[in-house]
Amino acid sequence: MVGYILRRLVWIAITLWGVSLLTFGMLFAGPTDAARALSGARAQAASVELLRQRLGLDRPVHEQYLTYLSDLVRGDLGESYYFRRPVTDALRERFPATAQLALTIFVLAVALGVPLGVVSAVRRGGVIDRTLMITGLVAISIPSFLFGLLLLYAFAFRLKLFPVGGYGGIAHLILPALTVALPWAAWYGIVLRSNMLDSVSLDFARTAAAKGLSPWTIAWRHLLPNALLSVITMLGMDLAGLLTGLALVEYIFGWPGIGWQALQAAQRFDVPMIMGSVLFGSLLIGSANLLVDLVYGWLDPRVRVMG
Amino acid sequence: MSTAEIGQAVQGATSSRTVLARPDTQPRPAVSWWGDVWRRFRRQRLSLAAAVVLIAMALLALTAPIVAPYDPAEQFRRDGLSALGEPLAPNARFWLGTDGLGRDLLSRLLWGGRISLAIGVSATTIVMATALLVGGGAGFAGAKTDFLLMRLVDLMISVPQFFVMLLLVVVLQPGAWVVVLVVSLFGWPYPARVFRSQILSLKEADFVLAARSLGVPERRIFLRHVLPHLLPLVTVYFALSMPGVIFAEASLSFLGLGVPPPTPSWGAMIQDGLQYYRAAPWLVLFPGLAITLTVVSFNLVASGLREAMDPAQRGR
């Protein structure tokens, strides 16, 4: 077990190294001159040159990369061009807000999605089932930023039930969390439903029915645990997409997390900040994936890893 | 493809025999594989409707210069804005109203569809080509190539994709082709995985063994015997990959990092409309509906195609 976790941690480290290599390579392959872009169109050649030296952009590429890498190993992601402060500090400061939002989304999505999936599997073809199928289709077809804007318009501007945006108590949290959680719940509810229906005709389900269990008990006790496994697998593959949705929702609602920060950094040409966000995001996805796999092994004794 | 053909060949052979025995039986008319797919696709009315919607959208996008009532960049400063200088609501002259600069929203929507759909189709083509190349390479080449390519796939799905896209767009500077390349960057890993596993099982098929024992070269086996079997999957995944690409383009444009103005795209129109959101929500709603309708249609067509092309996969 410890060996397995260690191997996975090594893989995360390799991923991070690969990502740093890729992003750094892209930076130098691109036609953009960072020093010029930062000093503005009207800056004089001398001041551009000065900035270039101050940022260390005049040194050879491999030297710059090695410096970056050795800083990275020590947990230093460089200094933001825009804020003139360490990227690591900015990320550390913004991360709690993102974690809070992500956790709320996860809890909401599970609390809504699992019952929805079970009900529509048992009452197949019923009102809830058909509504779920249609909602699920729309849910995966609507861009998260648009859904967020619609919720914002209806519940904040019109009905004035929630604040328009910003950070604060539960009232601020509800709309952004629902923006991601609702589509997610509908989509995973559908997956859960179809997985449960797939195993209805299997022996264990037939036995359960033969000994007289009610459909609800069969669904809840026998079909759901099995169906959850494949949902967990899907979750691992969807993590990157979920982070995208999270970032856009933070941006719309002015939720001060790492996603909003990364999008703003892109609009401000703050390259160290974006690179830091990419690396930090990779670390988050890698750790979440490891967690997903560990939970999977814990739930399913058949895949429990050795050593 | 060939299962249907074999089925027909067998059926044809037996029916000619039965014709001799019972002259009154009607043999099934010869149907091509595509004919068969169409017959099964047609039965799913929702997917059929979605296909009609997509064709209509494609036609509108192609004919935008003719059907659009106004020039999408023309600013009607006098009669396109209200007395307070705010955008007009939908009316008889401007069917969908005007935007903050007094430009006709309908014309912009039509021209925006041109850009959004063109980027969607070209990026998805790149996605499919890459997925085939990687999936085919991994499935058909040796174990070492397979291992390396699959680790690349693992890497691609474990990075924060949208942040990388942002970095690329910022570094390469926005432009239509940059956007196409950037949004096609992360679409291929999942289809590549699916193609690879399909190829791995096809490799063990009897007809491949037969071809190999007849001395057919590996390249020809891949191109003539394995690739045609991937066609249904490729078609389905083409439709399935469009939504992701359209979302990525819309999100980049929404942040002002897509195709630069004055070229309208649906995502950029949403961004434009945002500052009048409270007073004129339709500026956001109409392009948003256009994106959603397109993506819903692609998802429906994909599920219809899956049912029509691979009845064994039904309900998945």
Coordinates of C-alpha atoms in Angstrom, one line a residue:
Chain A
M1 CA 0.0 0.0 0.0
V2 CA 2.7 2.4 1.0
G3 CA 4.7 1.4 -2.0
Y4 CA 1.7 2.0 -4.3
I5 CA 1.2 5.5 -2.8
L6 CA 4.9 6.2 -3.2
R7 CA 4.8 5.2 -6.8
R8 CA 1.8 7.3 -7.5
L9 CA 3.5 10.3 -5.8
V10 CA 6.6 9.8 -8.0
W11 CA 4.2 9.8 -11.1
I12 CA 2.7 13.1 -9.9
A13 CA 6.2 14.5 -9.6
I14 CA 7.0 13.3 -13.1
T15 CA 3.8 14.9 -14.4
L16 CA 4.7 18.2 -12.8
W17 CA 8.1 18.1 -14.3
G18 CA 6.6 17.3 -17.7
V19 CA 4.2 20.1 -17.4
S20 CA 6.9 22.6 -16.4
L21 CA 9.0 21.5 -19.4
L22 CA 6.0 21.9 -21.7
T23 CA 4.9 25.3 -20.4
F24 CA 8.4 26.6 -20.4
G25 CA 9.0 25.3 -23.9
M26 CA 5.8 27.0 -25.2
L27 CA 6.8 30.2 -23.6
F28 CA 10.0 30.3 -25.6
A29 CA 8.6 28.9 -28.8
G30 CA 6.0 31.6 -28.9
P31 CA 6.6 34.8 -30.7
T32 CA 5.7 37.1 -27.8
D33 CA 8.5 39.1 -26.1
A34 CA 7.5 39.2 -22.5
A35 CA 9.6 42.2 -21.6
R36 CA 8.1 44.3 -24.5
A37 CA 4.6 43.2 -23.8
L38 CA 4.9 44.2 -20.1
S39 CA 6.4 47.6 -20.6
G40 CA 3.7 48.6 -23.1
A41 CA 3.8 49.7 -26.7
R42 CA 5.3 53.2 -26.0
A43 CA 8.1 52.1 -23.8
Q44 CA 11.6 53.0 -24.9
A45 CA 14.1 50.3 -26.0
A46 CA 16.4 51.0 -23.1
S47 CA 13.7 50.5 -20.4
V48 CA 12.5 47.3 -22.2
E49 CA 16.1 46.1 -22.0
L50 CA 16.3 47.1 -18.3
L51 CA 13.2 45.1 -17.6
R52 CA 14.5 42.2 -19.5
Q53 CA 17.6 42.1 -17.4
R54 CA 15.7 42.6 -14.2
L55 CA 13.5 39.6 -15.0
G56 CA 16.5 37.6 -16.1
L57 CA 15.0 37.1 -19.6
D58 CA 18.3 37.9 -21.3
R59 CA 20.0 34.8 -20.2
P60 CA 20.1 31.6 -22.3
V61 CA 17.0 29.5 -22.3
H62 CA 18.4 26.4 -20.6
E63 CA 19.9 28.5 -17.8
Q64 CA 16.5 30.2 -17.3
Y65 CA 14.8 26.8 -17.2
L66 CA 17.3 25.3 -14.7
T67 CA 16.8 28.3 -12.4
Y68 CA 13.1 27.9 -12.7
L69 CA 13.3 24.2 -12.0
S70 CA 15.5 24.5 -9.0
D71 CA 13.2 27.2 -7.6
L72 CA 10.3 25.0 -8.3
V73 CA 11.7 22.1 -6.4
R74 CA 12.1 24.4 -3.4
G75 CA 8.4 25.4 -3.8
D76 CA 9.2 28.8 -5.4
L77 CA 7.1 29.6 -8.5
G78 CA 8.7 33.0 -9.2
E79 CA 7.2 36.4 -8.9
S80 CA 4.0 37.6 -10.5
Y81 CA 4.6 40.3 -13.2
Y82 CA 1.4 42.1 -12.2
F83 CA 1.4 41.9 -8.4
R84 CA 5.2 42.0 -7.9
R85 CA 4.9 39.3 -5.2
P86 CA 5.7 35.6 -5.1
V87 CA 3.2 33.4 -7.0
T88 CA 3.2 30.9 -4.2
D89 CA 1.9 33.5 -1.7
A90 CA -0.9 34.5 -4.1
L91 CA -1.9 30.8 -4.6
R92 CA -1.7 30.1 -0.9
E93 CA -3.9 33.1 -0.1
R94 CA -6.5 32.2 -2.8
F95 CA -6.6 28.4 -2.3
P96 CA -9.0 28.3 0.7
A97 CA -11.8 30.0 -1.2
T98 CA -11.4 27.5 -4.1
A99 CA -11.3 24.6 -1.7
Q100 CA -14.4 25.8 0.1
L101 CA -16.3 26.2 -3.2
A102 CA -15.1 22.8 -4.6
L103 CA -16.1 21.0 -1.4
T104 CA -19.6 22.6 -1.4
I105 CA -20.0 21.6 -5.0
F106 CA -19.0 18.0 -4.3
V107 CA -21.3 17.6 -1.4
L108 CA -24.3 19.2 -3.3
A109 CA -23.6 17.1 -6.4
V110 CA -23.5 13.9 -4.4
A111 CA -26.5 14.8 -2.3
L112 CA -28.6 15.5 -5.4
G113 CA -27.1 13.1 -8.0
V114 CA -27.2 9.9 -6.0
P115 CA -30.9 10.0 -5.0
L116 CA -31.8 11.2 -8.5
G117 CA -30.0 8.3 -10.1
V118 CA -31.6 5.7 -7.7
V119 CA -35.1 7.1 -8.1
S120 CA -35.0 7.2 -11.9
A121 CA -33.5 3.7 -12.0
V122 CA -36.3 2.2 -9.9
R123 CA -39.1 4.3 -11.3
R124 CA -37.8 3.9 -14.8
G125 CA -39.9 5.8 -17.4
G126 CA -41.5 7.8 -14.7
V127 CA -41.8 11.6 -14.4
I128 CA -38.5 12.0 -12.5
D129 CA -36.7 9.7 -14.9
R130 CA -37.8 11.5 -18.0
T131 CA -37.1 14.9 -16.4
L132 CA -33.7 13.8 -15.4
M133 CA -32.9 12.6 -18.9
I134 CA -33.9 15.9 -20.5
T135 CA -32.2 18.0 -17.8
G136 CA -29.0 15.9 -18.1
L137 CA -28.9 16.5 -21.8
V138 CA -29.3 20.2 -21.4
A139 CA -26.9 20.2 -18.4
I140 CA -24.0 18.8 -20.4
S141 CA -24.8 21.1 -23.4
I142 CA -24.8 24.5 -21.6
P143 CA -21.5 26.2 -21.0
S144 CA -20.9 26.7 -17.3
F145 CA -20.4 30.4 -17.6
L146 CA -23.7 30.8 -19.4
F147 CA -25.6 28.8 -16.7
G148 CA -23.9 30.9 -14.1
L149 CA -25.0 34.1 -15.8
L150 CA -28.6 32.8 -16.1
L151 CA -28.7 31.9 -12.4
L152 CA -27.2 35.3 -11.6
Y153 CA -29.8 37.1 -13.6
A154 CA -32.8 35.2 -12.2
F155 CA -31.9 34.8 -8.6
A156 CA -29.7 37.8 -7.9
F157 CA -30.8 40.6 -10.2
R158 CA -34.5 39.8 -10.5
L159 CA -35.6 37.9 -7.4
K160 CA -32.8 39.5 -5.3
L161 CA -32.6 36.3 -3.2
F162 CA -28.8 36.2 -3.3
P163 CA -26.0 38.7 -3.5
V164 CA -24.7 39.5 -7.0
G165 CA -21.3 38.1 -6.3
G166 CA -18.3 38.3 -4.1
Y167 CA -17.0 36.4 -1.1
G168 CA -18.7 36.0 2.2
G169 CA -21.1 33.7 4.0
I170 CA -23.4 31.0 2.8
A171 CA -25.5 33.4 0.8
H172 CA -22.5 34.1 -1.5
L173 CA -21.7 30.5 -1.8
I174 CA -25.0 29.1 -2.9
L175 CA -25.3 30.4 -6.5
P176 CA -21.7 29.6 -7.7
A177 CA -21.9 26.2 -6.1
L178 CA -25.2 25.4 -7.7
T179 CA -23.9 26.5 -11.1
V180 CA -21.4 23.7 -11.2
A181 CA -23.2 21.2 -8.9
L182 CA -26.6 21.1 -10.7
P183 CA -25.3 20.0 -14.2
W184 CA -22.8 17.7 -12.5
A185 CA -25.6 16.0 -10.4
A186 CA -27.8 15.6 -13.4
W187 CA -25.1 14.1 -15.6
Y188 CA -23.8 11.7 -12.9
G189 CA -27.3 10.8 -12.0
I190 CA -27.9 9.6 -15.5
V191 CA -24.6 7.6 -15.5
L192 CA -25.6 6.1 -12.2
R193 CA -29.0 5.2 -13.5
S194 CA -27.8 3.5 -16.7
N195 CA -25.1 1.6 -14.7
M196 CA -27.7 0.4 -12.2
L197 CA -30.0 -0.7 -15.0
D198 CA -27.1 -2.6 -16.6
S199 CA -26.7 -4.9 -13.6
V200 CA -30.5 -5.5 -13.0
S201 CA -30.4 -8.7 -14.9
L202 CA -27.2 -10.0 -13.2
D203 CA -27.4 -13.0 -10.9
F204 CA -27.0 -11.1 -7.6
A205 CA -29.8 -8.8 -8.4
R206 CA -32.1 -11.6 -9.5
T207 CA -31.3 -13.5 -6.3
A208 CA -32.1 -10.4 -4.3
A209 CA -35.4 -10.1 -6.1
A210 CA -36.1 -13.8 -5.7
K211 CA -35.7 -13.7 -1.9
G212 CA -38.4 -11.0 -1.9
L213 CA -36.5 -7.7 -1.4
S214 CA -38.3 -4.6 -2.5
P215 CA -37.0 -2.8 -5.6
W216 CA -35.9 0.1 -3.4
T217 CA -33.8 -2.2 -1.2
I218 CA -32.3 -3.9 -4.2
A219 CA -31.4 -0.6 -5.8
W220 CA -30.0 1.0 -2.6
R221 CA -28.2 -2.0 -1.2
H222 CA -27.1 -4.1 -4.2
L223 CA -27.1 -2.1 -7.3
L224 CA -25.9 1.3 -6.1
P225 CA -22.6 0.2 -4.6
N226 CA -21.7 -1.5 -7.9
A227 CA -22.8 1.4 -10.0
L228 CA -20.9 3.9 -7.8
L229 CA -17.6 2.3 -8.8
S230 CA -17.8 3.3 -12.5
V231 CA -19.0 6.8 -11.5
I232 CA -15.8 7.1 -9.4
T233 CA -13.7 6.1 -12.4
M234 CA -15.5 8.7 -14.5
L235 CA -14.9 11.3 -11.8
G236 CA -11.1 10.7 -12.1
M237 CA -11.2 11.5 -15.8
D238 CA -13.5 14.5 -15.4
L239 CA -11.4 16.3 -12.8
A240 CA -9.6 18.6 -15.3
G241 CA -13.0 19.6 -16.9
L242 CA -14.4 20.3 -13.4
L243 CA -11.5 22.6 -12.7
T244 CA -12.3 24.5 -15.9
G245 CA -15.9 24.9 -14.8
L246 CA -14.8 26.0 -11.4
A247 CA -12.5 28.6 -12.8
L248 CA -15.1 30.2 -15.0
V249 CA -17.7 30.2 -12.2
E250 CA -15.2 31.9 -9.9
Y251 CA -14.7 34.5 -12.6
I252 CA -18.4 35.2 -13.1
F253 CA -19.3 35.4 -9.4
G254 CA -16.1 37.2 -8.4
W255 CA -15.2 34.4 -6.1
P256 CA -11.6 35.0 -5.0
G257 CA -10.1 31.6 -5.8
I258 CA -7.2 30.4 -7.8
G259 CA -9.4 29.9 -10.9
W260 CA -10.4 33.6 -11.1
Q261 CA -6.8 34.5 -10.4
A262 CA -5.6 32.4 -13.3
L263 CA -8.1 33.9 -15.7
Q264 CA -7.2 37.4 -14.7
A265 CA -3.5 36.6 -15.0
A266 CA -4.2 35.5 -18.6
Q267 CA -5.9 38.8 -19.3
R268 CA -3.0 40.7 -17.7
F269 CA -0.2 38.8 -19.5
D270 CA 1.0 37.6 -16.1
V271 CA 3.0 34.6 -17.4
P272 CA 4.6 33.4 -14.1
M273 CA 1.1 33.5 -12.5
I274 CA -0.5 31.4 -15.2
M275 CA 2.4 28.9 -15.2
G276 CA 2.1 28.7 -11.4
S277 CA -1.6 28.1 -11.7
V278 CA -1.0 25.4 -14.3
L279 CA 1.5 23.6 -12.1
F280 CA -0.7 24.0 -8.9
G281 CA -3.7 22.8 -10.9
S282 CA -1.7 19.7 -12.0
L283 CA -0.8 19.0 -8.4
L284 CA -4.5 19.3 -7.4
I285 CA -5.7 17.0 -10.2
G286 CA -2.9 14.5 -9.5
S287 CA -3.7 14.4 -5.7
A288 CA -7.4 14.2 -6.3
N289 CA -6.8 11.4 -8.8
L290 CA -4.8 9.5 -6.2
L291 CA -7.5 10.0 -3.7
V292 CA -10.1 8.7 -6.2
D293 CA -8.1 5.6 -6.8
L294 CA -7.5 4.9 -3.1
V295 CA -11.3 5.3 -2.5
Y296 CA -11.9 2.9 -5.4
G297 CA -9.6 0.3 -3.9
W298 CA -11.2 0.7 -0.5
L299 CA -14.7 0.3 -2.0
D300 CA -13.8 -2.6 -4.3
P301 CA -11.8 -5.4 -2.7
R302 CA -11.2 -7.0 -6.2
V303 CA -8.9 -4.2 -7.3
R304 CA -7.2 -3.7 -3.9
V305 CA -3.6 -3.1 -4.7
M306 CA -0.7 -5.2 -3.3
G307 CA 2.5 -3.8 -1.9
Chain B
M1 CA -19.1 -2.5 -42.1
S2 CA -18.4 -6.0 -43.3
T3 CA -20.6 -7.7 -40.8
A4 CA -23.6 -6.1 -42.6
E5 CA -22.1 -7.0 -46.0
I6 CA -21.4 -10.6 -44.9
G7 CA -24.9 -10.8 -43.6
Q8 CA -26.3 -9.6 -47.0
A9 CA -24.0 -11.9 -48.9
V10 CA -25.2 -14.9 -46.8
Q11 CA -28.7 -13.7 -47.1
G12 CA -28.4 -13.3 -50.9
A13 CA -27.0 -16.7 -51.3
T14 CA -29.7 -18.4 -49.2
S15 CA -32.5 -16.3 -50.7
S16 CA -31.5 -17.3 -54.3
R17 CA -31.8 -20.9 -53.1
T18 CA -35.1 -20.3 -51.5
V19 CA -36.3 -18.5 -54.6
L20 CA -36.0 -21.8 -56.4
A21 CA -37.9 -23.6 -53.7
R22 CA -40.5 -20.9 -52.9
P23 CA -40.9 -18.4 -55.8
D24 CA -43.2 -16.2 -53.8
T25 CA -40.7 -15.0 -51.0
Q26 CA -39.3 -11.6 -51.5
P27 CA -35.6 -11.2 -50.9
R28 CA -34.6 -8.1 -48.8
P29 CA -33.5 -5.4 -51.3
A30 CA -29.8 -4.8 -51.3
V31 CA -29.0 -1.9 -48.9
S32 CA -25.6 -0.3 -48.5
W33 CA -24.1 0.0 -45.0
W34 CA -24.8 3.8 -45.0
G35 CA -28.3 3.1 -46.2
D36 CA -28.7 0.8 -43.2
V37 CA -27.3 3.4 -40.8
W38 CA -29.6 6.0 -42.3
R39 CA -32.6 3.7 -41.9
R40 CA -31.8 3.2 -38.2
F41 CA -30.9 6.8 -37.6
R42 CA -34.1 8.0 -39.1
R43 CA -36.2 6.1 -36.6
Q44 CA -34.9 8.2 -33.7
R45 CA -36.9 11.3 -34.2
L46 CA -35.1 13.5 -31.6
S47 CA -31.7 12.8 -33.2
L48 CA -33.2 13.3 -36.7
A49 CA -34.6 16.7 -35.6
A50 CA -31.1 17.6 -34.2
A51 CA -29.5 16.7 -37.5
V52 CA -32.0 19.0 -39.3
V53 CA -31.2 21.8 -36.8
L54 CA -27.4 21.4 -37.5
I55 CA -27.9 21.3 -41.2
A56 CA -30.0 24.5 -41.0
M57 CA -27.3 26.1 -38.9
A58 CA -24.6 25.2 -41.2
L59 CA -26.6 26.6 -44.2
L60 CA -27.2 29.8 -42.3
A61 CA -23.6 30.1 -41.4
L62 CA -22.5 29.5 -45.0
T63 CA -25.0 32.0 -46.4
A64 CA -24.6 34.6 -43.7
P65 CA -23.3 37.3 -46.2
I66 CA -26.5 36.9 -48.1
V67 CA -29.2 36.3 -45.5
A68 CA -27.9 38.6 -42.8
P69 CA -30.1 41.8 -42.9
Y70 CA -27.2 44.2 -42.1
D71 CA -23.4 44.3 -42.0
P72 CA -22.4 42.8 -38.6
A73 CA -20.0 45.6 -37.9
E74 CA -22.2 48.5 -39.0
Q75 CA -23.1 50.8 -36.0
F76 CA -26.5 52.4 -36.2
R77 CA -25.7 55.2 -33.9
R78 CA -28.8 57.2 -34.5
D79 CA -31.6 54.6 -34.8
G80 CA -29.9 51.5 -33.4
L81 CA -29.7 52.9 -29.8
S82 CA -32.3 54.2 -27.4
A83 CA -32.5 57.8 -26.4
L84 CA -30.3 57.0 -23.4
G85 CA -27.7 55.3 -25.7
E86 CA -28.7 51.8 -24.6
P87 CA -29.2 48.8 -26.8
L88 CA -32.6 48.3 -28.4
A89 CA -34.9 45.4 -27.5
P90 CA -36.0 43.1 -30.3
N91 CA -38.3 45.1 -32.7
A92 CA -39.6 45.0 -36.3
R93 CA -36.5 46.6 -37.8
F94 CA -33.8 44.8 -35.7
W95 CA -35.4 41.4 -35.1
L96 CA -33.2 40.4 -32.2
G97 CA -32.5 44.0 -31.1
T98 CA -29.1 45.8 -31.1
D99 CA -26.0 45.6 -29.0
G100 CA -24.2 48.3 -27.0
L101 CA -22.7 49.9 -30.2
G102 CA -26.0 49.9 -32.1
R103 CA -25.1 46.8 -34.2
D104 CA -27.8 44.4 -35.4
L105 CA -27.8 41.4 -33.1
L106 CA -29.3 39.0 -35.7
S107 CA -26.6 39.8 -38.3
R108 CA -23.9 39.4 -35.7
L109 CA -25.4 36.1 -34.5
L110 CA -25.4 34.7 -38.1
W111 CA -21.8 35.9 -38.7
G112 CA -20.7 34.7 -35.3
G113 CA -22.1 31.2 -36.1
R114 CA -19.8 31.2 -39.1
I115 CA -16.8 31.7 -37.0
S116 CA -17.8 29.5 -34.1
L117 CA -18.9 26.6 -36.4
A118 CA -15.8 26.9 -38.7
I119 CA -13.5 26.8 -35.6
G120 CA -15.5 23.9 -34.2
V121 CA -15.4 21.8 -37.4
S122 CA -11.7 22.5 -38.2
A123 CA -10.6 21.9 -34.6
T124 CA -12.6 18.7 -34.3
T125 CA -11.0 17.5 -37.6
I126 CA -7.6 18.0 -36.0
V127 CA -8.7 16.3 -32.8
M128 CA -9.9 13.2 -34.7
A129 CA -6.8 13.0 -36.9
T130 CA -4.6 13.2 -33.8
A131 CA -6.7 10.7 -31.9
L132 CA -6.5 8.2 -34.8
L133 CA -2.8 8.7 -35.2
V134 CA -2.1 8.3 -31.4
G135 CA -4.7 5.6 -30.9
G136 CA -3.7 3.8 -34.1
G137 CA 0.0 4.1 -33.3
A138 CA -0.5 2.8 -29.7
G139 CA -2.7 0.0 -30.8
F140 CA -0.8 -1.2 -33.8
A141 CA 2.8 -0.5 -33.0
G142 CA 4.9 -2.4 -30.4
A143 CA 4.4 -2.4 -26.7
K144 CA 7.0 0.3 -26.1
T145 CA 5.3 2.9 -28.4
D146 CA 2.0 1.9 -26.8
F147 CA 3.4 2.5 -23.3
L148 CA 4.9 5.9 -24.2
L149 CA 1.8 7.1 -26.0
M150 CA -0.5 6.0 -23.2
R151 CA 1.6 7.8 -20.6
L152 CA 1.3 10.9 -22.9
V153 CA -2.5 10.4 -22.7
D154 CA -2.3 10.1 -18.9
L155 CA -0.3 13.3 -18.8
M156 CA -2.8 15.2 -21.0
I157 CA -5.8 14.3 -18.9
S158 CA -4.1 15.2 -15.6
V159 CA -3.2 18.8 -16.4
P160 CA -5.6 21.8 -15.8
Q161 CA -6.5 21.9 -19.5
F162 CA -8.1 25.4 -19.6
F163 CA -5.2 27.0 -17.8
V164 CA -2.8 25.6 -20.4
M165 CA -5.0 26.8 -23.1
L166 CA -4.9 30.3 -21.6
L167 CA -1.1 30.2 -21.3
L168 CA -0.9 29.2 -25.0
V169 CA -3.3 31.8 -26.2
V170 CA -1.5 34.5 -24.2
V171 CA 1.9 33.4 -25.5
L172 CA 1.0 32.9 -29.1
Q173 CA -1.4 35.9 -29.2
P174 CA -5.0 35.4 -30.3
G175 CA -5.8 34.8 -33.9
A176 CA -8.2 32.4 -35.6
W177 CA -5.6 29.7 -36.3
V178 CA -4.1 29.9 -32.8
V179 CA -7.6 29.4 -31.3
V180 CA -8.2 26.4 -33.6
L181 CA -4.9 24.8 -32.5
V182 CA -5.3 25.6 -28.9
V183 CA -8.9 24.3 -28.5
S184 CA -8.0 21.1 -30.4
L185 CA -5.1 20.4 -28.0
F186 CA -7.1 18.5 -25.3
G187 CA -9.8 16.8 -27.2
W188 CA -7.9 13.8 -28.5
P189 CA -6.8 11.8 -25.5
Y190 CA -10.1 10.2 -24.7
P191 CA -11.1 9.2 -28.2
A192 CA -7.5 8.0 -28.7
R193 CA -7.9 5.7 -25.8
V194 CA -11.2 4.4 -27.2
F195 CA -9.7 3.9 -30.7
R196 CA -6.7 2.1 -29.2
S197 CA -8.8 -0.5 -27.3
Q198 CA -10.9 -1.1 -30.4
I199 CA -7.8 -1.6 -32.5
L200 CA -6.4 -4.0 -29.9
S201 CA -9.4 -6.2 -30.1
L202 CA -9.6 -5.9 -34.0
K203 CA -6.0 -7.0 -34.2
E204 CA -7.0 -10.4 -32.7
A205 CA -9.9 -10.8 -35.2
D206 CA -10.0 -13.8 -37.5
F207 CA -10.1 -11.7 -40.7
V208 CA -6.8 -10.0 -39.6
L209 CA -5.2 -13.4 -39.0
A210 CA -6.5 -14.5 -42.4
A211 CA -5.1 -11.5 -44.2
R212 CA -1.8 -11.9 -42.4
S213 CA -1.5 -15.6 -43.3
L214 CA -2.2 -14.6 -46.9
G215 CA 0.9 -12.4 -46.7
V216 CA -0.8 -9.0 -46.7
P217 CA 1.6 -6.3 -45.5
E218 CA 1.0 -4.8 -42.0
R219 CA 0.4 -1.3 -43.4
R220 CA -2.3 -2.6 -45.8
I221 CA -3.9 -4.7 -43.1
F222 CA -4.2 -1.5 -41.0
L223 CA -5.5 0.7 -43.8
R224 CA -7.8 -1.8 -45.6
H225 CA -9.0 -4.2 -42.9
V226 CA -8.7 -2.4 -39.5
L227 CA -9.4 1.2 -40.3
P228 CA -12.8 0.7 -41.9
H229 CA -14.0 -1.0 -38.7
L230 CA -13.1 2.2 -36.9
L231 CA -15.3 4.3 -39.1
P232 CA -18.4 4.0 -36.9
L233 CA -16.4 5.0 -33.8
V234 CA -14.7 7.9 -35.6
T235 CA -18.1 9.2 -36.8
V236 CA -19.6 9.0 -33.4
Y237 CA -16.6 10.6 -31.7
F238 CA -16.5 13.4 -34.2
A239 CA -20.0 14.4 -33.1
L240 CA -19.1 13.8 -29.5
S241 CA -15.9 15.9 -29.6
M242 CA -17.6 19.0 -31.1
P243 CA -19.2 20.1 -27.8
G244 CA -15.8 20.3 -25.9
V245 CA -14.2 22.2 -28.7
I246 CA -17.2 24.7 -29.0
F247 CA -17.1 25.2 -25.2
A248 CA -13.4 25.9 -25.2
E249 CA -13.7 28.4 -28.0
A250 CA -16.7 30.1 -26.4
S251 CA -14.9 30.2 -23.0
L252 CA -11.8 31.8 -24.5
S253 CA -13.8 34.3 -26.4
F254 CA -15.9 35.0 -23.3
L255 CA -12.6 36.0 -21.5
G256 CA -11.7 38.2 -24.5
L257 CA -8.9 35.8 -25.5
G258 CA -10.5 34.3 -28.6
V259 CA -10.6 35.5 -32.2
P260 CA -9.9 39.2 -31.9
P261 CA -12.6 41.8 -32.6
P262 CA -14.3 43.0 -34.8
T263 CA -14.9 39.4 -35.9
P264 CA -18.0 38.3 -33.9
S265 CA -18.1 34.9 -32.3
W266 CA -20.8 33.6 -30.0
G267 CA -18.6 33.6 -27.0
A268 CA -17.3 37.1 -27.7
M269 CA -20.9 38.3 -28.2
I270 CA -21.7 37.1 -24.6
Q271 CA -18.7 39.0 -23.3
D272 CA -19.8 42.2 -25.2
G273 CA -23.3 41.9 -23.8
L274 CA -22.2 41.4 -20.2
Q275 CA -21.9 45.2 -19.5
Y276 CA -25.6 45.6 -20.4
Y277 CA -26.6 42.4 -18.7
R278 CA -29.1 43.9 -16.2
A279 CA -30.8 46.1 -18.7
A280 CA -30.6 44.0 -21.9
P281 CA -30.2 40.3 -20.9
W282 CA -31.1 39.2 -24.4
L283 CA -27.6 40.3 -25.5
V284 CA -26.3 37.3 -23.5
L285 CA -29.3 35.1 -23.9
F286 CA -29.4 34.8 -27.7
P287 CA -25.7 33.9 -28.4
G288 CA -25.9 31.6 -25.3
L289 CA -29.0 29.9 -26.7
A290 CA -27.2 29.5 -30.1
I291 CA -24.2 27.7 -28.4
T292 CA -26.5 25.5 -26.2
L293 CA -28.7 24.6 -29.2
T294 CA -25.7 23.6 -31.3
V295 CA -24.2 21.5 -28.5
V296 CA -27.5 19.8 -27.6
S297 CA -27.9 18.9 -31.3
F298 CA -24.4 17.5 -31.6
N299 CA -25.0 15.4 -28.5
L300 CA -28.3 14.1 -29.8
V301 CA -26.8 13.3 -33.2
A302 CA -23.9 11.5 -31.5
S303 CA -26.3 9.3 -29.5
G304 CA -28.4 8.7 -32.6
L305 CA -25.4 7.7 -34.7
R306 CA -24.2 5.4 -31.9
E307 CA -27.5 3.6 -31.9
A308 CA -27.6 3.4 -35.7
M309 CA -24.1 2.3 -36.3
D310 CA -23.5 -0.1 -33.5
P311 CA -26.7 -1.8 -32.3
A312 CA -24.6 -3.8 -29.8
Q313 CA -23.7 -0.7 -27.9
R314 CA -27.4 0.3 -27.5
G315 CA -28.3 2.1 -24.3
R316 CA -24.8 2.9 -23.3

